Amino acid sequence: MYEDHSMKRVHILRGHTVSPGYAEGTALVTRLPLSFHGVSMERETGIVRWKGHELEGKSVKDMIVVMDTGRGSTGGSWALYSLKTVYGTAPKGIVCRKADPITTAPAILAGIPMVDKLDQDPCEVIRTGDYVKVDATRGIVEILKADG
Amino acid sequence: MHLTDEEKQMLEGGDGEGVQQAMDFLVKLGNAFGAERMVEIASAHPAGCGYRVAGEGALRFLKWLAGTGAKVRVPATLDPICCDLERNQVLRIPDEFFQKQSQMNDAFRTLGFGFTFTCLPYWTSVAPKFGDHIAWGESNAVAYANSVLGARGNREASLTCVLAAVAGRVPEYGVHLPENRHGQILVRVETSLEDPADWRAMGAYVGKHAWDKIPVFTGLPSRISSVQLKDICGAITGPWGTMPMFHILGVTPEASDLETAVGGRVLEDVETIVFRKKEIEEAYEMMCTARLEHIDLVTVGCPYMTIEEIRTMAEVLRGKRVCKGVEFWGWTDRATRLIAERMGLVEVIEAAGAQLLSDTCMVTTPLEKSAYKFKVVATDSAKAASYVPGVGKPDVWFGTLAQCVQAALTGRWRGRTSG
């Protein structure tokens, strides 16, 4: 559904609450799974260090991360919580195709809004650089297209 | 989500701030995965109990939780930590990790966790029984508890296990529900498995290819030992796959026949993996990242060794001597090490220049912060073979214990010889 909004194209996706809360910011999009743990991400900067990943070298800090799903070890699951509470390098919000328990748990504990199961594929609709408002409590994602 | 009166009281803060936080978290987690209610758990066992893996956020949260007066409501045990508390002269981990780990341990002690520091809680600490719900994080243990013992638990994040221990509950989703425990992919084993490393290679191969689908193995001998089952568990999930369990036709308790194992689904709909001699070879190759013959560390026991595996390690090392410039480390829990000591096995191992280490392991200790600069590591563990290599980390040879010992004695890895 398209609406006119401050001369920008606005796109609304509806989905499912994973971790309640509200956040808005610039999108960083990957169609691949992403891990927020140790060897895959530098905690002091939030920079992806996953060798060969399409986000390698980019930072998740203060972004709305749009991804396929989460990946990683049960033991390393505290990492996302540390990004938020210790290093200040966590994403502002997470939008994914399908949530996994190992990313969901720290997102809930750290209060990082997260949604999944949207009515359209967020990895296709949202592009890196779009401005995204995530109302995770209601499961609504509003996208202001960067090229709009 | 339906909550009992007791659970509502927890959520409203009647049992203190820590329990309230735990219940608030568990309700949100349950809502995220469509759970309709909580189930009471028989035990909890988080992974990531070491400071290196868990990190500063975990330490701060655990301190806070312990400070609220919250206590575990069920038997709760701990996975390996980041240092060997008694033998740091071998690992030489910096003091900082001891200090941080000591603070984490203080919090765990206050909360009431048992200091097992083992990845085999089902072997040495708390074995759940058929149908028990559990909140466990250690992947090999989750696989064993579900597949072999018939307990019910997902591979939960470590913080979920900690909070479930304090609330005595987890949301009922995933393999807590019988309909989610059915096999989704068939594995037809058409080769004999000789060495323990073959069982681990099979686990790794099937883990990689089945990924999140629950496999049903057919064609395996009905007389499978507990150690062989542990070998599959230590490879199939965590490092190589993500499924919480598997079935073995005629062996594991929810696979008395194929129809039961796949939940009555039409067989044509079920994918099949065929595992032959060729796939064994492929699995060995998949786990070797090294190219250089020269090795500087041999590591065995990931997951931890049982006393019988330590006996085997001691026998193959008896009267031999590890080559200068090579370290040989075996890993087990503290209690099993004591048994090995009393049996004279530690003496044999140390006389050969090898070490038997405890409390921590190859995956949880911050070796990158130690004085060692290993370049090539040999192992007979599929889990270590997955976790040890990486950017700026050592390369790995995966093989049999015999190959690993040969490499330790000569300092050189020799290719896999058949027979």
Coordinates of C-alpha atoms in Angstrom, one line a residue:
Chain A
M1 CA 0.0 0.0 0.0
Y2 CA 1.5 3.3 -1.1
E3 CA 0.7 6.7 0.5
D4 CA 2.0 10.2 0.0
H5 CA 4.0 11.2 3.0
S6 CA 6.2 14.4 3.0
M7 CA 6.9 13.8 -0.7
K8 CA 8.3 10.3 0.1
R9 CA 6.8 7.0 -0.8
V10 CA 5.7 5.2 2.3
H11 CA 5.3 1.5 2.5
I12 CA 3.6 -0.3 5.4
L13 CA 4.3 -3.9 6.3
R14 CA 2.3 -5.8 8.9
G15 CA 3.7 -8.7 10.9
H16 CA 4.2 -10.2 14.3
T17 CA 5.8 -9.0 17.5
V18 CA 9.0 -10.8 18.5
S19 CA 10.3 -8.2 21.0
P20 CA 8.0 -5.3 21.8
G21 CA 9.0 -1.7 21.6
Y22 CA 9.4 1.1 19.1
A23 CA 12.4 2.2 17.1
E24 CA 13.2 4.2 14.0
G25 CA 16.3 4.6 11.9
T26 CA 18.2 3.8 8.7
A27 CA 17.9 0.3 7.3
L28 CA 20.8 -2.1 6.9
V29 CA 19.5 -5.0 4.8
T30 CA 20.8 -8.5 4.2
R31 CA 19.0 -11.5 2.6
L32 CA 21.3 -13.8 4.5
P33 CA 21.2 -14.9 8.2
L34 CA 23.3 -12.8 10.5
S35 CA 25.1 -13.5 13.8
F36 CA 25.7 -10.9 16.5
H37 CA 28.2 -13.1 18.3
G38 CA 32.0 -13.0 19.0
V39 CA 33.8 -13.9 15.8
S40 CA 31.0 -12.7 13.5
M41 CA 30.7 -9.2 15.0
E42 CA 33.2 -6.8 16.7
R43 CA 31.4 -5.8 19.9
E44 CA 33.2 -2.5 20.4
T45 CA 32.1 -1.2 17.0
G46 CA 29.2 -3.4 15.9
I47 CA 31.1 -4.1 12.6
V48 CA 30.3 -7.4 10.9
R49 CA 33.4 -9.5 10.7
W50 CA 31.7 -12.6 9.2
K51 CA 34.2 -13.5 6.3
G52 CA 32.4 -13.3 3.0
H53 CA 29.1 -12.0 4.4
E54 CA 27.5 -9.3 2.3
L55 CA 27.5 -7.0 5.4
E56 CA 31.2 -7.6 6.2
G57 CA 32.8 -4.3 7.2
K58 CA 29.5 -2.6 7.9
S59 CA 28.3 -1.6 11.4
V60 CA 24.9 -2.5 12.8
K61 CA 25.2 0.3 15.4
D62 CA 22.0 2.4 15.6
M63 CA 20.7 0.8 12.4
I64 CA 17.4 -1.0 11.8
V65 CA 18.8 -4.4 10.8
V66 CA 16.7 -6.2 8.2
M67 CA 17.8 -9.8 7.8
D68 CA 16.7 -13.4 6.9
T69 CA 17.1 -14.8 10.4
G70 CA 19.6 -15.1 13.3
R71 CA 22.4 -17.5 13.5
G72 CA 24.9 -18.6 16.1
S73 CA 25.7 -20.6 19.2
T74 CA 23.5 -20.9 22.3
G75 CA 26.5 -19.9 24.4
G76 CA 27.2 -16.8 22.4
S77 CA 23.6 -15.5 22.7
W78 CA 24.6 -13.0 25.4
A79 CA 26.5 -11.0 22.7
L80 CA 23.6 -8.9 21.4
Y81 CA 22.7 -8.1 25.0
S82 CA 26.3 -6.8 25.6
L83 CA 26.2 -4.8 22.4
K84 CA 23.2 -2.9 23.8
T85 CA 24.0 -2.7 27.5
V86 CA 27.8 -2.5 27.6
Y87 CA 29.2 -1.2 24.2
G88 CA 26.3 0.9 22.9
T89 CA 26.8 -0.7 19.5
A90 CA 23.5 -2.6 19.1
P91 CA 21.0 -2.1 16.3
K92 CA 18.0 0.1 17.2
G93 CA 15.6 -2.5 15.9
I94 CA 15.5 -5.8 14.0
V95 CA 13.2 -6.8 11.2
C96 CA 13.5 -10.4 10.0
R97 CA 11.8 -13.0 7.8
K98 CA 11.7 -15.5 10.7
A99 CA 12.9 -15.0 14.2
D100 CA 15.2 -17.6 15.9
P101 CA 15.3 -18.1 19.7
I102 CA 19.0 -17.4 20.0
T103 CA 18.7 -13.9 18.6
T104 CA 15.2 -13.3 20.1
A105 CA 16.2 -14.0 23.7
P106 CA 18.8 -11.2 24.0
A107 CA 16.7 -8.8 21.9
I108 CA 13.8 -9.2 24.4
L109 CA 16.1 -8.9 27.5
A110 CA 17.9 -5.9 26.1
G111 CA 14.6 -4.2 24.9
I112 CA 15.6 -4.2 21.2
P113 CA 12.3 -4.0 19.2
M114 CA 12.0 -7.0 16.8
V115 CA 9.4 -8.2 14.3
D116 CA 9.0 -11.1 11.9
K117 CA 6.5 -12.8 9.6
L118 CA 5.6 -9.7 7.7
D119 CA 3.0 -9.8 4.9
Q120 CA 5.7 -9.0 2.4
D121 CA 9.3 -10.1 2.3
P122 CA 11.1 -7.3 4.2
C123 CA 14.5 -8.2 2.6
E124 CA 13.0 -7.4 -0.8
V125 CA 10.8 -4.4 0.1
I126 CA 13.3 -2.6 2.3
R127 CA 16.6 -1.3 0.9
T128 CA 19.7 -0.3 2.7
G129 CA 19.4 3.5 3.4
D130 CA 15.6 3.5 3.6
Y131 CA 14.2 5.2 6.8
V132 CA 12.3 2.6 8.8
K133 CA 9.9 2.9 11.7
V134 CA 9.4 -0.3 13.7
D135 CA 6.4 -0.4 15.9
A136 CA 7.2 -3.9 17.2
T137 CA 4.5 -3.8 19.9
R138 CA 1.9 -3.6 17.1
G139 CA 3.9 -5.5 14.6
I140 CA 3.9 -2.6 12.1
V141 CA 6.9 -1.5 9.9
E142 CA 6.7 1.8 8.1
I143 CA 9.2 2.4 5.3
L144 CA 10.2 5.8 3.9
K145 CA 12.0 5.0 0.6
A146 CA 15.3 6.7 0.3
D147 CA 14.8 6.9 -3.5
G148 CA 11.2 8.2 -3.0
Chain B
M1 CA -0.7 -16.9 26.7
H2 CA -2.4 -18.7 29.6
L3 CA -0.6 -18.3 33.0
T4 CA -1.4 -20.1 36.2
D5 CA -2.1 -18.1 39.4
E6 CA 1.4 -18.9 40.6
E7 CA 2.9 -17.6 37.3
K8 CA 0.7 -14.5 37.4
Q9 CA 2.1 -13.8 40.9
M10 CA 5.6 -14.1 39.7
L11 CA 4.8 -11.7 36.8
E12 CA 3.3 -9.2 39.2
G13 CA 6.4 -9.2 41.3
G14 CA 5.2 -11.2 44.3
D15 CA 8.3 -13.3 44.3
G16 CA 10.7 -10.4 43.9
E17 CA 12.2 -8.3 41.1
G18 CA 14.5 -11.0 39.7
V19 CA 11.7 -13.6 39.3
Q20 CA 9.4 -10.9 37.9
Q21 CA 12.0 -10.0 35.2
A22 CA 12.4 -13.8 34.5
M23 CA 8.7 -14.3 34.0
D24 CA 8.3 -11.1 32.0
F25 CA 11.1 -12.3 29.7
L26 CA 9.7 -15.9 29.4
V27 CA 6.1 -14.6 28.6
K28 CA 7.6 -12.4 25.8
L29 CA 9.6 -15.3 24.5
G30 CA 6.5 -17.5 24.6
N31 CA 4.5 -14.9 22.7
A32 CA 7.3 -14.6 20.1
F33 CA 7.1 -18.3 19.3
G34 CA 3.3 -18.8 19.7
A35 CA 3.4 -20.7 23.0
E36 CA 0.1 -21.1 24.7
R37 CA 1.4 -21.8 28.2
M38 CA 4.5 -22.4 30.4
V39 CA 5.7 -25.9 31.2
E40 CA 7.5 -26.7 34.5
I41 CA 11.1 -27.9 33.9
A42 CA 13.0 -30.7 35.6
S43 CA 16.4 -29.0 35.2
A44 CA 18.3 -26.1 33.6
H45 CA 21.7 -26.1 32.0
P46 CA 22.9 -22.9 30.3
A47 CA 25.8 -23.0 27.8
G48 CA 28.2 -20.0 27.6
C49 CA 29.0 -20.0 31.3
G50 CA 32.6 -18.7 30.7
Y51 CA 33.4 -15.0 30.7
R52 CA 35.1 -15.2 27.3
V53 CA 32.0 -16.5 25.5
A54 CA 29.3 -14.8 27.7
G55 CA 31.0 -11.4 28.1
E56 CA 30.6 -8.3 30.2
G57 CA 26.8 -8.0 29.6
A58 CA 26.2 -11.4 31.0
L59 CA 28.4 -10.7 34.0
R60 CA 26.5 -7.5 34.8
F61 CA 23.1 -9.1 34.4
L62 CA 24.0 -12.2 36.5
K63 CA 25.3 -9.9 39.3
W64 CA 22.0 -7.9 39.2
L65 CA 19.9 -11.1 39.2
A66 CA 21.8 -12.6 42.1
G67 CA 21.4 -9.3 43.9
T68 CA 17.6 -9.5 43.7
G69 CA 17.6 -12.6 45.9
A70 CA 16.3 -14.8 43.1
K71 CA 17.3 -18.5 43.4
V72 CA 17.1 -21.5 41.0
R73 CA 13.9 -23.5 41.5
V74 CA 15.2 -26.7 39.8
P75 CA 18.5 -28.6 39.7
A76 CA 20.6 -26.2 37.6
T77 CA 24.1 -27.0 36.4
L78 CA 26.8 -25.1 34.5
D79 CA 28.7 -25.6 31.2
P80 CA 32.5 -25.2 31.0
I81 CA 33.9 -21.8 32.0
C82 CA 36.9 -19.9 30.5
C83 CA 39.8 -21.2 32.6
D84 CA 41.1 -24.3 34.3
L85 CA 40.8 -23.3 38.0
E86 CA 43.7 -25.5 39.1
R87 CA 46.1 -25.8 36.1
N88 CA 46.7 -22.4 34.6
Q89 CA 50.4 -23.2 34.4
V90 CA 49.4 -25.2 31.3
L91 CA 47.0 -22.8 29.6
R92 CA 48.5 -19.5 30.8
I93 CA 45.3 -17.5 30.5
P94 CA 45.7 -13.8 31.7
D95 CA 44.6 -13.0 35.3
E96 CA 41.8 -10.7 34.0
F97 CA 39.8 -13.7 32.9
F98 CA 40.2 -15.4 36.3
Q99 CA 38.9 -12.2 38.0
K100 CA 35.9 -11.9 35.7
Q101 CA 35.2 -15.6 35.9
S102 CA 35.4 -15.5 39.6
Q103 CA 32.8 -12.7 39.7
M104 CA 30.5 -14.7 37.4
N105 CA 31.0 -17.8 39.6
D106 CA 30.0 -15.8 42.7
A107 CA 26.8 -14.7 41.0
F108 CA 26.1 -18.3 39.8
R109 CA 26.8 -19.6 43.4
T110 CA 24.4 -17.0 44.9
L111 CA 21.7 -18.0 42.4
G112 CA 22.1 -21.6 43.5
F113 CA 23.7 -23.2 40.3
G114 CA 25.8 -26.4 40.7
F115 CA 29.5 -26.0 39.8
T116 CA 29.6 -28.9 37.4
F117 CA 31.4 -27.0 34.6
T118 CA 30.6 -29.8 32.2
C119 CA 29.1 -30.1 28.7
L120 CA 27.9 -33.6 29.6
P121 CA 25.4 -32.9 32.4
Y122 CA 23.4 -36.0 31.2
W123 CA 26.5 -38.1 31.9
T124 CA 27.8 -36.8 35.2
S125 CA 25.2 -34.5 36.8
V126 CA 21.4 -34.6 36.0
A127 CA 19.9 -37.1 33.5
P128 CA 16.3 -36.1 32.7
K129 CA 13.8 -38.9 32.2
F130 CA 11.4 -39.6 29.3
G131 CA 8.9 -36.8 28.9
D132 CA 10.7 -34.3 31.3
H133 CA 10.7 -30.7 30.1
I134 CA 14.2 -29.1 30.3
A135 CA 15.8 -25.7 29.7
W136 CA 19.2 -26.6 28.4
G137 CA 21.6 -24.6 26.1
E138 CA 24.5 -26.9 25.5
S139 CA 23.8 -28.3 22.1
N140 CA 25.3 -31.8 22.4
A141 CA 23.4 -32.2 25.7
V142 CA 20.1 -31.0 24.2
A143 CA 20.5 -33.5 21.4
Y144 CA 21.3 -36.3 23.9
A145 CA 18.4 -35.4 26.3
N146 CA 15.8 -35.2 23.5
S147 CA 17.0 -38.0 21.2
V148 CA 18.3 -40.6 23.5
L149 CA 16.5 -39.9 26.8
G150 CA 13.2 -38.6 25.4
A151 CA 13.3 -35.4 27.4
R152 CA 11.9 -32.3 25.8
G153 CA 13.8 -29.1 25.3
N154 CA 14.9 -26.6 22.6
R155 CA 18.4 -25.4 22.1
E156 CA 17.8 -22.4 24.3
A157 CA 19.9 -19.2 24.5
S158 CA 22.0 -19.3 27.7
L159 CA 20.2 -16.4 29.2
T160 CA 16.9 -18.2 28.6
C161 CA 18.2 -21.2 30.6
V162 CA 19.3 -18.9 33.4
L163 CA 15.9 -17.2 33.6
A164 CA 14.0 -20.5 33.2
A165 CA 16.0 -21.8 36.2
V166 CA 14.9 -18.9 38.3
A167 CA 11.2 -19.2 37.2
G168 CA 11.3 -23.0 37.1
R169 CA 9.5 -22.9 33.7
V170 CA 9.9 -22.3 30.0
P171 CA 7.3 -21.5 27.3
E172 CA 5.9 -24.5 25.6
Y173 CA 7.1 -24.2 22.0
G174 CA 9.3 -26.1 19.5
V175 CA 10.1 -29.7 20.6
H176 CA 8.3 -29.3 23.9
L177 CA 5.3 -30.1 21.7
P178 CA 5.0 -33.8 20.5
E179 CA 4.0 -32.8 17.0
N180 CA 7.2 -30.9 16.5
R181 CA 9.4 -33.9 17.4
H182 CA 8.8 -36.0 14.3
G183 CA 11.5 -36.8 11.8
Q184 CA 11.7 -34.6 8.7
I185 CA 14.5 -36.1 6.8
L186 CA 15.7 -39.7 6.4
V187 CA 19.4 -40.7 6.7
R188 CA 20.1 -44.1 5.1
V189 CA 23.5 -45.3 6.4
E190 CA 25.0 -47.7 4.0
T191 CA 28.5 -48.1 5.4
S192 CA 30.0 -49.5 8.6
L193 CA 31.5 -47.0 11.0
E194 CA 34.7 -48.2 12.5
D195 CA 36.5 -45.5 14.5
P196 CA 34.8 -43.1 16.9
A197 CA 35.9 -40.3 14.6
D198 CA 33.7 -42.0 11.9
W199 CA 30.6 -41.5 14.1
R200 CA 31.5 -37.9 14.6
A201 CA 32.1 -37.4 10.9
M202 CA 28.7 -38.8 10.2
G203 CA 27.1 -36.5 12.8
A204 CA 28.8 -33.5 11.2
Y205 CA 27.9 -34.5 7.7
V206 CA 24.2 -35.0 8.6
G207 CA 24.1 -31.9 10.7
K208 CA 25.4 -29.8 7.8
H209 CA 23.0 -31.3 5.2
A210 CA 19.9 -31.7 7.3
W211 CA 20.6 -28.3 9.0
D212 CA 17.4 -27.6 10.9
K213 CA 15.4 -30.7 10.0
I214 CA 15.1 -33.6 12.4
P215 CA 16.9 -36.6 10.9
V216 CA 15.8 -40.2 11.2
F217 CA 18.8 -42.6 10.9
T218 CA 18.2 -46.0 9.3
G219 CA 20.7 -48.7 8.8
L220 CA 22.7 -48.2 12.0
P221 CA 23.4 -51.3 14.1
S222 CA 20.9 -51.7 16.9
R223 CA 23.7 -52.2 19.4
I224 CA 24.9 -48.7 19.6
S225 CA 26.8 -47.7 22.7
S226 CA 26.0 -44.6 24.7
V227 CA 29.4 -43.2 23.7
Q228 CA 28.6 -43.6 20.0
L229 CA 25.3 -41.7 20.6
K230 CA 27.3 -39.0 22.4
D231 CA 29.6 -38.9 19.4
I232 CA 26.7 -38.2 17.1
C233 CA 25.3 -35.6 19.5
G234 CA 28.6 -33.7 19.8
A235 CA 28.8 -33.3 16.0
I236 CA 25.3 -33.0 14.6
T237 CA 24.1 -29.9 16.2
G238 CA 25.7 -26.7 17.5
P239 CA 28.6 -26.5 15.1
W240 CA 27.4 -28.3 12.0
G241 CA 23.5 -28.2 12.2
T242 CA 20.8 -26.5 14.3
M243 CA 18.2 -29.2 14.9
P244 CA 17.6 -30.0 18.6
M245 CA 17.3 -33.8 18.1
F246 CA 17.4 -36.9 15.8
H247 CA 15.9 -40.4 15.8
I248 CA 17.6 -43.7 15.2
L249 CA 15.3 -46.3 14.0
G250 CA 15.0 -49.2 16.5
V251 CA 17.3 -47.5 19.0
T252 CA 16.0 -44.1 20.3
P253 CA 12.7 -44.1 22.2
E254 CA 10.5 -42.2 19.8
A255 CA 11.5 -44.3 16.8
S256 CA 10.3 -47.8 17.4
D257 CA 9.3 -47.9 13.7
L258 CA 9.5 -45.5 10.8
E259 CA 5.9 -44.5 10.9
T260 CA 6.2 -43.4 14.5
A261 CA 9.5 -41.6 13.9
V262 CA 8.1 -39.5 11.0
G263 CA 4.7 -39.0 12.7
G264 CA 2.7 -40.9 10.1
R265 CA 3.7 -38.7 7.2
V266 CA 3.8 -40.0 3.7
L267 CA 7.3 -41.3 3.0
E268 CA 7.6 -39.8 -0.5
D269 CA 7.4 -36.4 1.1
V270 CA 10.5 -37.1 3.3
E271 CA 13.9 -36.1 1.9
T272 CA 16.7 -38.6 2.1
I273 CA 20.4 -38.4 2.7
V274 CA 22.5 -41.4 1.8
F275 CA 25.6 -41.9 3.9
R276 CA 28.2 -44.2 2.4
K277 CA 32.0 -44.6 2.5
K278 CA 32.3 -41.7 0.1
E279 CA 30.4 -39.4 2.4
I280 CA 32.6 -40.4 5.3
E281 CA 35.6 -39.3 3.3
E282 CA 33.8 -36.1 2.3
A283 CA 33.0 -35.4 6.0
Y284 CA 36.7 -35.8 7.0
E285 CA 37.7 -33.5 4.2
M286 CA 35.1 -30.9 5.1
M287 CA 36.5 -30.6 8.6
C288 CA 40.2 -30.2 7.6
T289 CA 41.1 -26.6 6.9
A290 CA 44.9 -27.2 7.3
R291 CA 47.3 -27.6 4.4
L292 CA 50.6 -27.6 6.4
E293 CA 51.9 -31.0 7.7
H294 CA 53.5 -29.4 10.7
I295 CA 51.2 -29.3 13.8
D296 CA 51.7 -27.6 17.2
L297 CA 48.7 -28.7 19.2
V298 CA 46.6 -31.9 19.5
T299 CA 43.2 -31.4 21.3
V300 CA 40.8 -34.2 22.1
G301 CA 37.7 -34.3 24.2
C302 CA 35.1 -31.9 22.7
P303 CA 32.5 -32.7 24.0
Y304 CA 34.4 -33.8 27.2
M305 CA 35.8 -37.3 27.5
T306 CA 34.2 -40.0 29.5
I307 CA 36.3 -42.1 31.8
E308 CA 36.5 -44.9 29.2
E309 CA 37.7 -42.5 26.6
I310 CA 40.4 -41.2 28.9
R311 CA 41.4 -44.8 29.5
T312 CA 41.8 -45.2 25.7
M313 CA 43.8 -41.9 25.5
A314 CA 46.1 -43.1 28.3
E315 CA 46.6 -46.6 26.7
V316 CA 47.6 -45.1 23.3
L317 CA 50.0 -42.7 25.0
R318 CA 51.5 -45.3 27.4
G319 CA 55.3 -45.4 27.2
K320 CA 55.4 -42.8 24.4
R321 CA 56.6 -39.2 24.3
V322 CA 54.9 -36.2 22.7
C323 CA 57.3 -34.5 20.3
K324 CA 59.1 -31.3 21.5
G325 CA 57.2 -28.2 20.4
V326 CA 53.8 -29.9 20.4
E327 CA 51.2 -29.7 23.1
F328 CA 48.7 -32.5 23.6
W329 CA 45.6 -31.6 25.6
G330 CA 42.6 -33.8 26.6
W331 CA 39.5 -32.3 28.2
T332 CA 37.1 -33.7 30.8
D333 CA 35.1 -32.5 33.8
R334 CA 36.8 -32.1 37.2
A335 CA 35.1 -35.2 38.8
T336 CA 36.0 -37.5 35.9
R337 CA 39.6 -36.2 36.0
L338 CA 39.7 -37.2 39.7
I339 CA 38.6 -40.7 38.8
A340 CA 41.2 -40.8 36.1
E341 CA 43.8 -39.7 38.6
R342 CA 42.8 -42.5 41.0
M343 CA 43.0 -45.0 38.2
G344 CA 46.6 -44.0 37.5
L345 CA 45.6 -42.7 34.0
V346 CA 46.6 -39.1 34.6
E347 CA 50.1 -40.3 35.5
V348 CA 50.4 -42.2 32.2
I349 CA 49.1 -39.2 30.2
E350 CA 51.4 -36.8 31.9
A351 CA 54.4 -39.1 31.7
A352 CA 53.9 -39.0 27.9
G353 CA 54.0 -35.2 28.0
A354 CA 50.3 -34.7 27.5
Q355 CA 47.8 -33.0 29.8
L356 CA 44.3 -33.7 31.0
L357 CA 42.6 -30.3 31.6
S358 CA 39.2 -29.5 33.3
D359 CA 36.7 -26.7 33.9
T360 CA 37.2 -25.2 30.5
C361 CA 37.7 -26.4 27.0
M362 CA 39.2 -25.7 23.6
V363 CA 36.0 -23.7 22.7
T364 CA 35.5 -21.7 25.8
T365 CA 39.1 -20.8 26.9
P366 CA 40.6 -17.5 25.5
L367 CA 43.6 -19.2 23.9
E368 CA 44.1 -16.2 21.6
K369 CA 45.0 -14.3 24.8
S370 CA 47.4 -16.9 26.0
A371 CA 51.1 -17.1 25.3
Y372 CA 50.6 -19.9 22.7
K373 CA 50.5 -19.0 19.0
F374 CA 49.2 -22.2 17.5
K375 CA 49.1 -22.4 13.8
V376 CA 47.8 -25.9 13.1
V377 CA 45.7 -28.0 15.4
A378 CA 44.9 -31.7 15.2
T379 CA 41.7 -33.1 16.7
D380 CA 39.4 -36.1 16.6
S381 CA 36.5 -33.9 17.6
A382 CA 34.0 -32.6 15.0
K383 CA 32.9 -29.9 17.3
A384 CA 36.4 -28.5 17.9
A385 CA 37.1 -28.9 14.2
S386 CA 34.2 -26.5 13.6
Y387 CA 34.9 -23.9 16.3
V388 CA 38.7 -23.8 16.4
P389 CA 39.5 -22.4 12.9
G390 CA 38.6 -18.9 11.7
V391 CA 40.1 -15.6 10.7
G392 CA 43.4 -15.2 12.6
K393 CA 42.9 -18.5 14.3
P394 CA 44.6 -21.9 13.8
D395 CA 43.9 -24.3 11.0
V396 CA 42.6 -27.8 11.8
W397 CA 43.3 -31.4 10.8
F398 CA 40.4 -33.7 11.8
G399 CA 41.1 -37.4 12.1
T400 CA 41.1 -40.5 14.3
L401 CA 42.7 -40.6 17.8
A402 CA 45.4 -42.8 16.3
Q403 CA 46.2 -40.2 13.7
C404 CA 46.2 -37.5 16.4
V405 CA 48.6 -39.4 18.6
Q406 CA 50.8 -40.2 15.6
A407 CA 50.9 -36.4 14.8
A408 CA 51.7 -35.6 18.5
L409 CA 54.7 -38.0 18.5
T410 CA 56.2 -36.8 15.2
G411 CA 54.9 -33.2 15.0
R412 CA 53.5 -34.0 11.5
W413 CA 50.1 -34.8 10.3
R414 CA 49.9 -37.8 8.0
G415 CA 47.1 -38.3 5.6
R416 CA 44.2 -40.6 6.4
T417 CA 45.3 -44.2 5.7
S418 CA 42.6 -46.7 5.0
G419 CA 42.1 -49.8 7.1

